[in-house]
Amino acid sequence: MSMNDAGRRSAIGQAAGVRRPLAVRRIRAVLEAMLFAANRACMLLLVCAFALPFAWMLSTSLKTLPETMIFPPEWIPAEPVWSNYAVAWNSGPFLTYLLNSFIVSVGILILQMLTIIPAAYAFARFRFPGKGLLFGLVMATLMIPAQLIFLPVYLMLSDWKLLNTHLALILPFASSAFGIFLLRQSFMQTAEELIEAARLDNAPEWKIMLRIMAPLARPVLVTFALFSFITHWNDYFWPLVMTTNESARTLPLGIAKIRETEGTATWNVLMAANVMLAVPVLLAFFAAQRQIIRAFVYSGVK
Amino acid sequence: MARIELIDVVKRFKGETVIPNLNLTIREGSFTVLVGPSGCGKSTTLRMIAGLERQTSGDIRIDGELVNDTEPGKRDVAMVFQNYALYPNMTVRGNIEFGLKNRGVPKRERERLIRDICEIAGLTPYLDKKPQSLSGGQRQRVALARAMVKNPKVFILDEPLSNLDAKLRGQMRTELIELHKRLGTTFVYVTHDQVEAMSMGDRIVVMNKGEVMQAAPPMVLYEDPDNLFTAQFIGTPPMNVLPASRLPGLRTEGEGHAEFVGFRPEHALLSPETAELTREGLVIAGQIATRESLGAEQVYKLRCEAGSFFVKSFLNPYVGGDFALAVVPFERLYFFDRDGNRLRRLRAVRPQLAAAGV
Ligand SMILES: Nc1ncnc2c1ncn2[C@@H]1O[C@H](COP(=O)(O)OP(=O)(O)O)[C@@H](O)[C@H]1O
Ligand SMILES: [Mg+2]
């Protein structure tokens, strides 16, 4: 690009003598500055779109109830009301919710890892009869919303006496078509020579999968893990349908209950609960951040 | 140390025949180089020996043992890939150790082997580094160490030097030759570069379109090629080939009808047109099109009635102007039939009349 610029500039210089290039350069500089500013403005807009609601949630969680109703709204509460958090925490069996959320989200994650790695590996590496059809079926499940299948699944789990257990929330998500798809792409990009080198090193198939391929797909695995964790951590619909009492209920249900029980909506307490819901997700994100960026700029071997 | 035999080996990819029928014996302990233009099936041949690709039909024997159904890991073959194929998630130590672990070598033994091999390969300071942080030459050494540590019967190397810069390549060439001497293991080495082949191999297999054109020691290939392809593949610049019918000064006797006449650029001698010819041979008059000086040697490109050809001289630059007579001694002429096969029973003889009319 710089060569092009230089070429263009010198061409202009030859055509217009000595004076014009300076003006041209100045115009270019202004244009570049404007572009830069526009770029930053867009970024700022994006950041605001995501950060402002979050900041609003934080701010509301520290207000008194009357303060949440003030118009025009104020950003900084007169005095932060930390007790909102205690109220939220004590408004129900929050420790149970929290534990349930962890058991369910992490349980799903572990099962998914156990299933998507071999599945993606098989789809990426092997040729077997019906492969296309099977993969098509897996992809088709991506288009089926939970609302469509919850009834039969509910009946099945009810048959198995699994309602109101963690398993009812975990088992239906034991595998992920999205994960299989994502990982298969990544496996297919792995250089064939690496696998061949491993075969010459007498490595059994499972070792090629776990010691060579999976580590290479780590950024993709981490990214998927995060998506999965956030999805199931925040999931409201499925736990709502599959549980009828507190024993297996998760945080989003607990938070929704705050709204139901108090008559008028206590936004400040609700937001405090929401902050508590978001913190583990944020922590997970920061832990995985580097890997996620690598997953998107990942360029194969070497 | 092992002999490798390929017997009637055929390889097709989805109906496309890449290797029509290959019969090749690679002698035990030899440094055999497969050389040929890109896409002629060198890598495919190597991969079939290693077991990474299965031949469509035919047999492969290593050390007398039929290995058609033997897994790559069980063939006692180590391979060095063009792009090294180091495991990026493992350290240098991990890369070298992986194969040993898979063979169930005990930890103590593994550590000793790795220490020894890294000593030899000069990798000791890098044992705990990842391949990405090493230079091309160091990666190459890791790939070699990973292959050597398994103490295989056969070493297979597929264009292992082509990713290195010229200087390092020269150095690694020497190191590989020394390595072969020290280990005495059978080396099968693939390259498309005839200079590399000539300088490294003790036996060279020239391939074209999946067929062996000639398998012989380097000097035999150079001095006694079986066919036009080999003649024109070996040498820099390659052998000159002109149609026999367009060379009026040529008389032959013996068996066969020469369609093409070949001679090496370094065997022709340039003299000015006016000079008295002191040497006996085929005389071709030509116009000098280009001159290239490489210091010790000069390379001229001449154009004559029959086509253009090169002359290489180690003497002082030719000063006789733009026209010259190239004289090629009769015994330095090679004859080929219409299919490019060498006619060994044909000799050039002095014409009845003087060659002055050329
Ligand atoms: N896996 C494959 N599928 C289809 N064709 C292949 C495959 N591998 C190699 N070929 C073809 O076989 C021919 C020989 O390839 P290769 O052995 O790699 O040549 P070389 O190593 O001599 O350059 C080429 O025409 C190539 O396109
Ligand atoms: Mg090749």
XYZ file of C-alpha atoms and ligand atoms in Angstrom:
688
model
C 0.000 0.000 0.000
C 2.774 2.386 0.920
C 4.410 1.636 -2.408
C 1.204 2.540 -4.175
C 0.983 5.763 -2.238
C 4.538 6.653 -3.048
C 3.929 5.902 -6.704
C 0.784 7.979 -6.838
C 2.394 10.840 -5.020
C 5.389 10.954 -7.309
C 3.124 10.786 -10.347
C 1.209 13.783 -9.075
C 4.465 15.511 -8.260
C 5.738 15.086 -11.802
C 2.523 16.384 -13.274
C 2.159 19.444 -11.068
C 5.635 20.699 -10.429
C 6.947 21.371 -6.963
C 4.204 23.265 -5.127
C 1.140 21.056 -5.446
C 2.492 17.931 -3.715
C 2.589 19.828 -0.464
C -1.069 20.759 -0.771
C -1.911 17.220 -1.791
C -0.065 15.910 1.184
C -1.916 18.257 3.466
C -5.294 17.184 2.083
C -4.281 13.598 2.533
C -3.286 14.244 6.133
C -6.651 15.877 6.864
C -8.492 13.017 5.185
C -6.539 10.475 7.172
C -7.232 12.296 10.406
C -10.941 12.366 9.575
C -10.964 8.681 8.799
C -9.190 7.956 12.045
C -11.694 10.054 13.975
C -14.632 8.340 12.274
C -13.140 4.972 13.093
C -12.741 5.875 16.755
C -16.241 7.338 16.871
C -17.693 4.063 15.609
C -15.742 2.126 18.194
C -16.910 4.458 20.919
C -20.493 3.992 19.777
C -20.104 0.233 19.940
C -18.546 0.370 23.380
C -21.386 2.605 24.581
C -24.021 0.304 23.179
C -22.611 -2.523 25.271
C -21.217 -0.715 28.275
C -24.009 1.758 29.024
C -26.690 -0.802 29.928
C -24.135 -2.534 32.088
C -23.207 0.698 33.837
C -26.891 1.461 34.275
C -27.407 -1.920 35.916
C -24.499 -1.292 38.298
C -25.748 2.179 39.120
C -29.333 1.037 39.713
C -28.170 -1.798 41.944
C -26.734 0.798 44.324
C -29.758 3.142 44.480
C -32.657 3.407 46.846
C -36.007 2.464 45.373
C -37.220 6.118 45.051
C -33.946 7.023 43.340
C -34.652 4.479 40.589
C -37.847 6.388 39.712
C -36.364 9.906 39.520
C -36.846 11.733 36.276
C -34.559 12.758 34.675
C -32.590 9.709 35.849
C -29.352 10.210 37.713
C -26.233 8.182 37.112
C -24.597 8.370 40.502
C -26.699 7.460 43.551
C -26.433 9.941 46.447
C -25.110 7.208 48.672
C -24.467 3.663 47.427
C -26.908 1.241 49.014
C -24.857 -1.929 49.350
C -27.612 -3.567 51.313
C -29.521 -4.141 48.045
C -27.140 -7.044 47.488
C -27.880 -8.524 50.891
C -31.617 -8.132 50.294
C -31.349 -9.840 46.946
C -29.225 -12.632 48.360
C -31.629 -13.228 51.262
C -34.800 -13.049 49.220
C -34.514 -16.739 48.411
C -32.227 -19.772 48.617
C -29.589 -18.034 46.518
C -26.752 -20.307 47.546
C -28.742 -23.230 46.185
C -29.467 -21.347 42.975
C -25.825 -20.475 42.593
C -24.698 -24.051 43.198
C -27.332 -25.391 40.829
C -26.252 -22.942 38.158
C -22.653 -24.059 38.537
C -23.465 -27.756 38.530
C -25.645 -27.410 35.469
C -23.377 -25.086 33.433
C -20.186 -26.948 34.231
C -21.840 -30.332 33.878
C -23.099 -29.413 30.425
C -19.665 -28.113 29.502
C -17.891 -31.313 30.522
C -20.362 -33.544 28.694
C -20.185 -31.365 25.610
C -16.406 -31.558 25.540
C -16.586 -35.319 25.861
C -18.993 -35.589 22.943
C -18.086 -32.849 20.490
C -14.360 -33.595 20.282
C -14.738 -37.196 19.087
C -17.732 -36.299 16.916
C -15.959 -33.401 15.219
C -12.846 -35.538 14.824
C -14.797 -38.312 13.141
C -16.592 -35.908 10.811
C -13.344 -34.147 9.940
C -11.054 -37.125 9.477
C -12.913 -40.295 8.558
C -14.833 -41.477 5.565
C -17.732 -43.713 6.440
C -21.053 -44.572 4.865
C -23.823 -42.118 5.740
C -21.390 -39.444 6.860
C -23.045 -36.718 4.812
C -26.496 -37.644 6.030
C -25.393 -37.822 9.660
C -23.669 -34.486 9.494
C -26.744 -33.020 7.811
C -28.873 -34.294 10.688
C -26.528 -32.776 13.232
C -26.678 -29.456 11.422
C -30.461 -29.665 11.164
C -30.757 -29.674 14.952
C -29.306 -26.164 14.879
C -32.563 -25.000 13.349
C -34.849 -26.541 15.959
C -35.659 -24.191 18.849
C -35.980 -25.566 22.375
C -39.620 -24.420 22.491
C -40.434 -26.920 19.774
C -39.084 -30.015 21.490
C -39.471 -29.285 25.169
C -42.738 -31.147 25.440
C -41.565 -34.569 24.258
C -38.318 -34.120 26.172
C -40.316 -33.183 29.251
C -42.455 -36.298 28.924
C -39.407 -38.462 28.417
C -37.591 -37.036 31.425
C -40.739 -37.360 33.428
C -40.902 -41.031 32.437
C -37.348 -41.426 33.605
C -38.232 -39.686 36.879
C -35.628 -37.040 36.228
C -37.732 -33.889 36.580
C -36.467 -31.542 39.288
C -32.982 -33.005 39.065
C -29.792 -31.554 37.680
C -29.742 -34.261 35.057
C -32.951 -32.892 33.529
C -31.110 -29.627 32.920
C -27.841 -31.209 31.808
C -28.644 -34.248 29.655
C -30.627 -32.485 26.900
C -27.513 -30.375 26.219
C -24.941 -33.143 26.462
C -23.839 -32.409 22.928
C -23.885 -29.364 20.712
C -24.324 -29.211 16.962
C -22.776 -25.767 16.974
C -19.730 -27.067 18.809
C -19.355 -30.011 16.474
C -19.556 -27.715 13.480
C -17.073 -25.206 14.845
C -14.572 -27.827 15.930
C -14.883 -29.811 12.733
C -13.878 -26.714 10.762
C -10.871 -26.259 12.965
C -9.875 -29.939 12.730
C -10.184 -29.867 8.958
C -7.707 -27.003 8.805
C -5.019 -28.880 10.695
C -2.093 -29.670 8.419
C -2.251 -33.241 7.184
C 1.489 -33.629 7.746
C 1.084 -33.279 11.493
C -1.278 -36.212 11.586
C 0.993 -38.194 9.322
C 3.989 -37.406 11.497
C 2.020 -38.661 14.476
C 1.047 -41.828 12.643
C 4.699 -42.457 11.834
C 5.367 -41.881 15.530
C 3.109 -44.850 16.185
C 0.439 -42.731 17.867
C -2.980 -44.384 18.252
C -5.981 -42.493 16.873
C -7.190 -41.256 20.269
C -3.777 -39.833 20.980
C -3.702 -37.986 17.663
C -7.077 -36.549 18.610
C -6.266 -35.556 22.176
C -2.558 -34.769 22.037
C -2.211 -33.203 18.581
C -5.564 -32.012 17.246
C -7.376 -30.848 20.383
C -4.481 -28.695 21.664
C -4.256 -27.062 18.232
C -7.959 -26.261 18.385
C -7.649 -24.820 21.871
C -8.719 -21.277 20.996
C -11.842 -22.675 19.338
C -12.522 -24.973 22.278
C -12.182 -22.138 24.762
C -14.405 -19.870 22.721
C -17.052 -22.516 22.412
C -16.795 -23.312 26.110
C -17.452 -19.689 26.913
C -20.449 -19.452 24.597
C -21.842 -22.628 26.073
C -21.230 -21.527 29.652
C -22.880 -18.141 29.135
C -25.839 -19.660 27.297
C -26.628 -22.180 30.005
C -25.727 -19.888 32.881
C -28.282 -17.384 31.637
C -30.836 -19.914 30.415
C -34.286 -19.238 31.775
C -36.634 -21.266 29.669
C -35.336 -24.778 30.118
C -34.902 -24.752 33.915
C -38.311 -23.117 34.201
C -39.951 -25.943 32.311
C -38.051 -28.832 33.854
C -38.285 -27.842 37.510
C -41.238 -27.400 39.799
C -39.420 -26.719 43.072
C -36.238 -25.081 44.330
C -34.070 -28.201 44.458
C -32.636 -27.872 40.963
C -33.556 -24.302 40.065
C -30.889 -21.974 38.753
C -30.054 -18.305 39.296
C -32.104 -16.769 36.465
C -35.213 -18.361 37.932
C -34.326 -17.113 41.380
C -33.903 -13.590 40.080
C -37.169 -13.686 38.198
C -38.831 -14.637 41.439
C -37.698 -11.424 43.105
C -39.764 -9.549 40.582
C -42.823 -11.704 41.067
C -42.949 -11.733 44.860
C -42.481 -8.075 45.703
C -45.659 -6.721 44.115
C -44.098 -3.532 42.765
C -40.887 -4.041 40.907
C -37.910 -3.342 43.174
C -35.514 -2.500 40.389
C -32.610 -1.801 42.677
C -32.720 -5.261 44.284
C -33.360 -6.897 40.951
C -30.318 -5.201 39.469
C -28.181 -6.208 42.416
C -29.180 -9.804 41.739
C -28.424 -9.326 38.060
C -24.953 -8.060 38.868
C -24.369 -11.184 40.891
C -25.565 -13.228 37.943
C -23.210 -11.433 35.570
C -20.062 -11.568 37.652
C -19.156 -15.235 36.999
C -19.747 -14.689 33.288
C -17.439 -11.702 33.293
C -14.786 -13.634 35.167
C -15.043 -16.483 32.671
C -14.754 -14.022 29.824
C -11.644 -12.351 31.186
C -10.053 -15.735 31.774
C -10.728 -16.773 28.198
C -10.175 -13.443 26.483
C -6.764 -14.130 24.971
C -7.825 -17.487 23.587
C -10.957 -16.009 22.050
C -9.020 -13.358 20.206
C -6.680 -16.060 18.956
C -9.619 -18.150 17.820
C -10.673 -15.374 15.492
C -7.252 -14.550 14.119
C -6.050 -18.144 14.138
C -4.324 -19.036 10.893
C -3.379 -22.695 10.983
C 0.139 -24.038 11.478
C 3.515 -22.298 11.764
C 19.664 -50.828 7.646
C 17.278 -52.248 5.159
C 16.639 -52.826 1.529
C 13.413 -51.505 0.065
C 11.752 -53.190 -2.873
C 8.829 -51.892 -4.864
C 7.426 -54.574 -7.104
C 4.907 -53.739 -9.848
C 3.586 -50.885 -7.775
C 0.655 -48.990 -9.266
C -0.970 -45.918 -7.759
C -4.168 -44.288 -8.905
C -5.984 -41.363 -7.370
C -9.655 -41.528 -8.246
C -8.997 -43.065 -11.624
C -6.032 -40.838 -12.420
C -2.947 -43.004 -12.751
C -0.038 -41.310 -11.050
C 2.314 -44.274 -11.033
C 1.640 -46.748 -13.852
C 4.087 -49.485 -12.917
C 7.033 -49.001 -10.645
C 9.789 -51.507 -10.069
C 12.532 -50.184 -7.897
C 15.038 -51.604 -5.474
C 16.647 -49.277 -3.000
C 19.850 -50.845 -1.749
C 20.453 -51.202 1.932
C 22.609 -48.498 3.421
C 22.447 -46.398 0.281
C 21.709 -42.703 0.032
C 19.145 -42.926 -2.731
C 17.771 -39.736 -4.197
C 14.506 -39.649 -6.116
C 14.631 -36.715 -8.460
C 12.259 -35.482 -11.121
C 10.057 -32.573 -12.071
C 7.243 -31.471 -9.762
C 4.243 -33.744 -9.834
C 6.080 -36.785 -11.197
C 5.141 -38.925 -8.211
C 8.191 -38.701 -5.973
C 6.268 -37.841 -2.829
C 3.645 -40.434 -3.639
C 6.370 -43.078 -3.913
C 7.853 -42.032 -0.580
C 4.477 -41.994 1.090
C 3.753 -45.493 -0.112
C 7.054 -46.679 1.361
C 6.205 -44.965 4.641
C 2.703 -46.427 4.605
C 0.921 -43.072 4.559
C -0.578 -43.918 1.191
C -1.587 -47.365 0.074
C -0.565 -48.559 -3.384
C -3.431 -49.497 -5.688
C -1.655 -52.736 -6.491
C 1.793 -54.278 -6.201
C 4.030 -55.132 -3.287
C 6.384 -53.216 -1.071
C 9.036 -55.005 0.938
C 11.265 -53.539 3.579
C 14.126 -55.748 4.665
C 12.545 -58.612 2.780
C 9.343 -58.336 4.759
C 6.081 -57.622 2.965
C 4.699 -54.414 4.490
C 1.560 -53.894 2.375
C -0.657 -54.159 5.438
C 1.716 -52.764 8.027
C 0.773 -49.518 9.760
C 3.170 -46.586 9.196
C 4.136 -46.590 12.854
C 5.134 -50.226 12.682
C 7.295 -50.088 9.561
C 10.375 -48.831 11.348
C 10.510 -45.888 8.986
C 11.168 -42.293 10.010
C 10.201 -39.385 7.827
C 11.298 -35.774 7.621
C 8.679 -33.557 6.017
C 9.223 -30.541 3.823
C 7.594 -28.197 6.308
C 9.030 -30.194 9.239
C 5.581 -31.039 10.661
C 6.669 -30.405 14.233
C 3.893 -30.617 16.813
C 3.351 -26.917 17.589
C 1.860 -27.524 21.017
C 4.853 -29.508 22.247
C 8.341 -28.408 23.193
C 11.416 -29.669 21.362
C 11.729 -32.352 24.013
C 8.053 -33.267 23.641
C 8.407 -33.534 19.878
C 11.355 -35.890 20.126
C 9.843 -37.856 22.974
C 6.388 -38.417 21.479
C 7.372 -41.339 19.264
C 9.387 -42.973 22.022
C 6.468 -42.737 24.444
C 4.163 -44.320 21.897
C 6.543 -47.235 21.600
C 6.596 -47.721 25.339
C 10.252 -46.816 25.853
C 10.771 -46.422 29.626
C 11.362 -42.923 30.976
C 14.983 -43.451 31.974
C 15.852 -44.750 28.527
C 13.933 -41.907 26.869
C 15.852 -39.288 28.773
C 19.171 -40.827 27.820
C 18.212 -41.053 24.143
C 16.967 -37.469 24.038
C 20.110 -36.189 25.741
C 22.333 -38.043 23.288
C 20.452 -37.008 20.204
C 20.272 -33.363 21.249
C 23.976 -33.386 21.889
C 24.548 -34.583 18.326
C 22.019 -32.210 16.781
C 23.124 -29.249 18.893
C 19.644 -28.810 20.341
C 20.437 -29.022 24.032
C 19.835 -25.293 24.725
C 16.437 -25.425 23.044
C 14.951 -28.515 24.678
C 12.181 -26.605 26.418
C 11.360 -24.190 23.600
C 8.344 -24.455 21.338
C 9.043 -24.943 17.624
C 7.522 -21.550 16.747
C 10.356 -19.767 18.535
C 13.084 -21.580 16.575
C 14.698 -20.597 13.286
C 14.225 -22.618 10.104
C 17.546 -24.395 10.516
C 16.821 -25.298 14.124
C 13.386 -26.624 13.243
C 15.001 -28.736 10.582
C 17.355 -30.157 13.199
C 14.468 -30.922 15.531
C 12.728 -32.770 12.706
C 15.909 -34.736 12.068
C 16.418 -35.457 15.754
C 12.821 -36.652 16.042
C 13.461 -39.041 13.176
C 16.887 -40.190 14.364
C 15.934 -40.898 17.949
C 13.740 -43.774 16.829
C 16.759 -45.453 15.274
C 14.736 -46.490 12.233
C 15.656 -48.953 9.515
C 14.891 -46.393 6.853
C 15.069 -42.611 6.725
C 12.706 -40.902 4.365
C 13.178 -37.238 3.549
C 10.783 -35.322 1.328
C 12.443 -32.132 0.049
C 13.709 -31.391 3.545
C 15.901 -28.467 2.530
C 13.602 -26.551 0.232
C 12.387 -24.202 2.973
C 15.893 -23.086 3.926
C 17.895 -20.232 2.463
C 20.727 -21.045 0.066
C 23.545 -20.838 2.580
C 21.877 -22.949 5.234
C 20.843 -25.419 2.574
C 24.461 -25.959 1.581
C 25.420 -26.485 5.191
C 22.579 -28.920 5.897
C 23.453 -30.844 2.740
C 26.904 -31.577 4.121
C 25.474 -32.426 7.514
C 23.016 -34.882 6.018
C 25.757 -36.596 4.033
C 27.817 -36.914 7.190
C 24.826 -38.146 9.113
C 24.240 -40.849 6.547
C 27.869 -41.925 6.757
C 27.710 -42.139 10.527
C 24.393 -43.966 10.794
C 24.802 -46.224 7.782
C 21.005 -46.358 7.555
C 19.189 -46.458 4.231
C 18.263 -42.903 3.212
C 15.572 -42.203 0.669
C 15.690 -38.568 -0.252
C 13.356 -36.679 -2.550
C 14.202 -33.476 -4.363
C 13.283 -31.759 -7.593
C 16.702 -30.129 -7.714
C 19.179 -32.105 -9.807
C 22.166 -30.291 -8.300
C 21.081 -31.382 -4.836
C 20.541 -34.904 -6.127
C 23.944 -35.098 -7.798
C 25.786 -33.733 -4.792
C 24.098 -35.900 -2.160
C 23.084 -39.244 -3.555
C 25.246 -42.271 -4.057
C 22.434 -43.555 -6.186
C 19.977 -41.431 -8.094
C 16.591 -42.430 -9.411
C 15.405 -40.097 -12.140
C 11.624 -40.138 -12.388
C 9.199 -38.723 -14.904
C 5.422 -39.112 -14.950
C 5.552 -41.887 -12.396
C 8.148 -43.928 -14.242
C 11.789 -44.531 -13.490
C 13.812 -43.104 -16.348
C 17.133 -44.278 -14.972
C 18.558 -45.393 -11.656
C 22.317 -45.135 -11.353
C 25.174 -43.478 -9.491
C 25.534 -39.744 -10.250
C 28.491 -39.988 -12.606
C 26.852 -42.727 -14.654
C 23.774 -40.539 -15.094
C 25.977 -37.739 -16.254
C 28.233 -39.699 -18.555
C 26.003 -42.460 -19.744
C 22.341 -41.422 -19.745
C 19.801 -44.002 -20.886
C 17.515 -41.525 -22.561
C 16.872 -37.966 -23.563
C 14.949 -37.186 -20.404
C 17.815 -38.086 -18.091
C 20.328 -36.417 -20.382
C 18.389 -33.193 -20.298
C 17.507 -33.363 -16.621
C 21.066 -33.661 -15.322
C 23.659 -30.943 -15.743
C 23.717 -27.143 -15.656
C 23.045 -26.123 -18.321
C 21.522 -29.447 -19.419
C 22.670 -31.504 -22.385
C 22.191 -29.832 -25.761
C 19.933 -31.751 -28.104
C 19.629 -31.036 -31.807
C 17.773 -32.916 -34.553
C 20.238 -35.146 -36.414
C 18.746 -34.364 -39.807
C 19.664 -30.680 -39.488
C 23.335 -31.342 -38.846
C 24.890 -31.792 -42.297
C 28.389 -32.472 -40.961
C 27.275 -35.617 -39.204
C 28.037 -39.167 -40.362
C 27.230 -42.173 -38.201
C 27.857 -45.862 -38.375
C 26.479 -48.739 -36.343
C 22.995 -49.878 -35.387
C 19.944 -47.665 -35.351
C 18.857 -44.394 -36.816
C 19.704 -41.316 -34.803
C 16.849 -38.857 -34.582
C 18.524 -36.616 -32.007
C 22.097 -35.773 -31.257
C 23.152 -34.587 -27.840
C 26.312 -33.189 -26.326
C 27.155 -31.545 -23.023
C 27.843 -27.783 -23.086
C 31.182 -28.366 -21.378
C 32.372 -30.730 -24.117
C 32.084 -28.249 -26.952
C 34.962 -25.970 -27.773
C 34.562 -22.595 -29.439
C 36.941 -21.449 -32.148
C 36.843 -18.494 -34.516
C 35.523 -19.261 -37.991
C 38.825 -18.511 -39.559
C 40.875 -20.729 -37.293
C 42.456 -23.949 -38.423
C 40.564 -26.742 -36.652
C 43.019 -28.868 -34.763
C 40.578 -31.224 -33.113
C 38.460 -33.811 -34.801
C 34.748 -33.678 -34.165
C 31.358 -32.426 -35.153
C 31.536 -28.807 -36.169
C 28.528 -26.554 -35.734
C 28.641 -22.966 -36.874
C 26.618 -20.566 -34.815
C 25.996 -17.033 -33.743
C 26.628 -16.156 -30.135
C 23.317 -14.908 -28.689
C 24.235 -14.384 -25.036
C 27.295 -14.671 -22.867
C 27.172 -15.288 -19.169
C 30.231 -15.172 -17.009
C 30.209 -17.021 -13.698
C 33.772 -16.190 -12.804
C 35.590 -19.449 -13.370
C 33.374 -20.465 -16.229
C 31.681 -18.838 -19.201
C 28.366 -19.948 -20.606
C 27.506 -19.022 -24.191
C 24.218 -19.490 -25.904
C 24.614 -20.072 -29.606
C 22.079 -20.067 -32.371
C 22.623 -22.278 -35.366
C 20.598 -23.540 -38.252
C 19.437 -26.592 -36.261
C 18.386 -24.682 -33.164
C 20.118 -23.124 -30.187
C 22.558 -24.683 -27.764
C 24.877 -23.841 -24.879
C 28.611 -23.995 -24.658
C 30.347 -23.904 -21.325
C 34.018 -23.104 -21.131
C 36.494 -22.887 -18.304
C 39.002 -21.105 -20.488
C 39.389 -17.401 -21.004
C 36.406 -15.616 -22.508
C 35.990 -16.116 -26.233
C 37.106 -13.036 -28.145
C 36.521 -14.139 -31.718
C 33.478 -11.948 -32.362
C 29.829 -12.904 -32.718
C 30.310 -15.964 -34.879
C 31.999 -19.121 -33.748
C 32.482 -22.743 -34.585
C 31.577 -25.171 -31.843
C 33.580 -28.348 -32.089
C 32.383 -31.425 -30.251
C 34.687 -34.467 -30.217
C 33.009 -37.445 -31.865
C 33.281 -39.592 -28.742
C 31.364 -36.944 -26.803
C 28.259 -37.192 -28.962
C 25.181 -39.048 -27.751
C 22.541 -40.435 -30.087
C 18.875 -40.986 -29.380
C 16.066 -42.554 -31.383
C 12.688 -41.058 -32.059
C 11.346 -42.123 -28.628
C 14.267 -40.568 -26.845
C 16.042 -43.837 -26.090
C 19.776 -43.841 -26.202
C 21.450 -45.553 -29.203
C 24.590 -46.916 -27.635
C 25.719 -48.823 -30.723
C 25.928 -45.803 -32.932
C 29.187 -43.893 -33.421
C 30.012 -40.701 -35.241
C 32.694 -40.879 -37.886
C 34.629 -38.349 -39.869
C 32.792 -37.454 -43.051
C 34.268 -38.449 -46.369
C 34.588 -34.855 -47.421
C 36.065 -32.121 -45.292
C 33.564 -30.395 -43.017
C 34.487 -26.993 -44.347
C 31.219 -26.538 -46.182
C 29.112 -26.368 -43.060
N -4.131 -37.245 -2.354
C -4.106 -37.044 -3.687
N -5.258 -37.037 -4.399
C -5.238 -36.838 -5.737
N -4.136 -36.646 -6.467
C -2.954 -36.638 -5.826
C -2.873 -36.837 -4.405
N -1.574 -36.781 -4.039
C -0.869 -36.555 -5.165
N -1.694 -36.484 -6.243
C -1.278 -36.266 -7.636
O -0.254 -37.175 -7.930
C 0.734 -36.580 -8.734
C 2.093 -36.777 -8.104
O 2.158 -36.046 -6.933
P 3.439 -36.052 -6.000
O 3.828 -37.459 -5.703
O 3.164 -35.185 -4.834
O 4.524 -35.379 -6.940
P 5.988 -34.830 -6.568
O 6.264 -35.096 -5.137
O 6.897 -35.584 -7.488
O 5.985 -33.385 -6.892
C 0.348 -35.130 -8.910
O -0.240 -34.988 -10.171
C -0.669 -34.894 -7.829
O -1.634 -33.980 -8.273
Mg 6.521 -33.693 -3.529
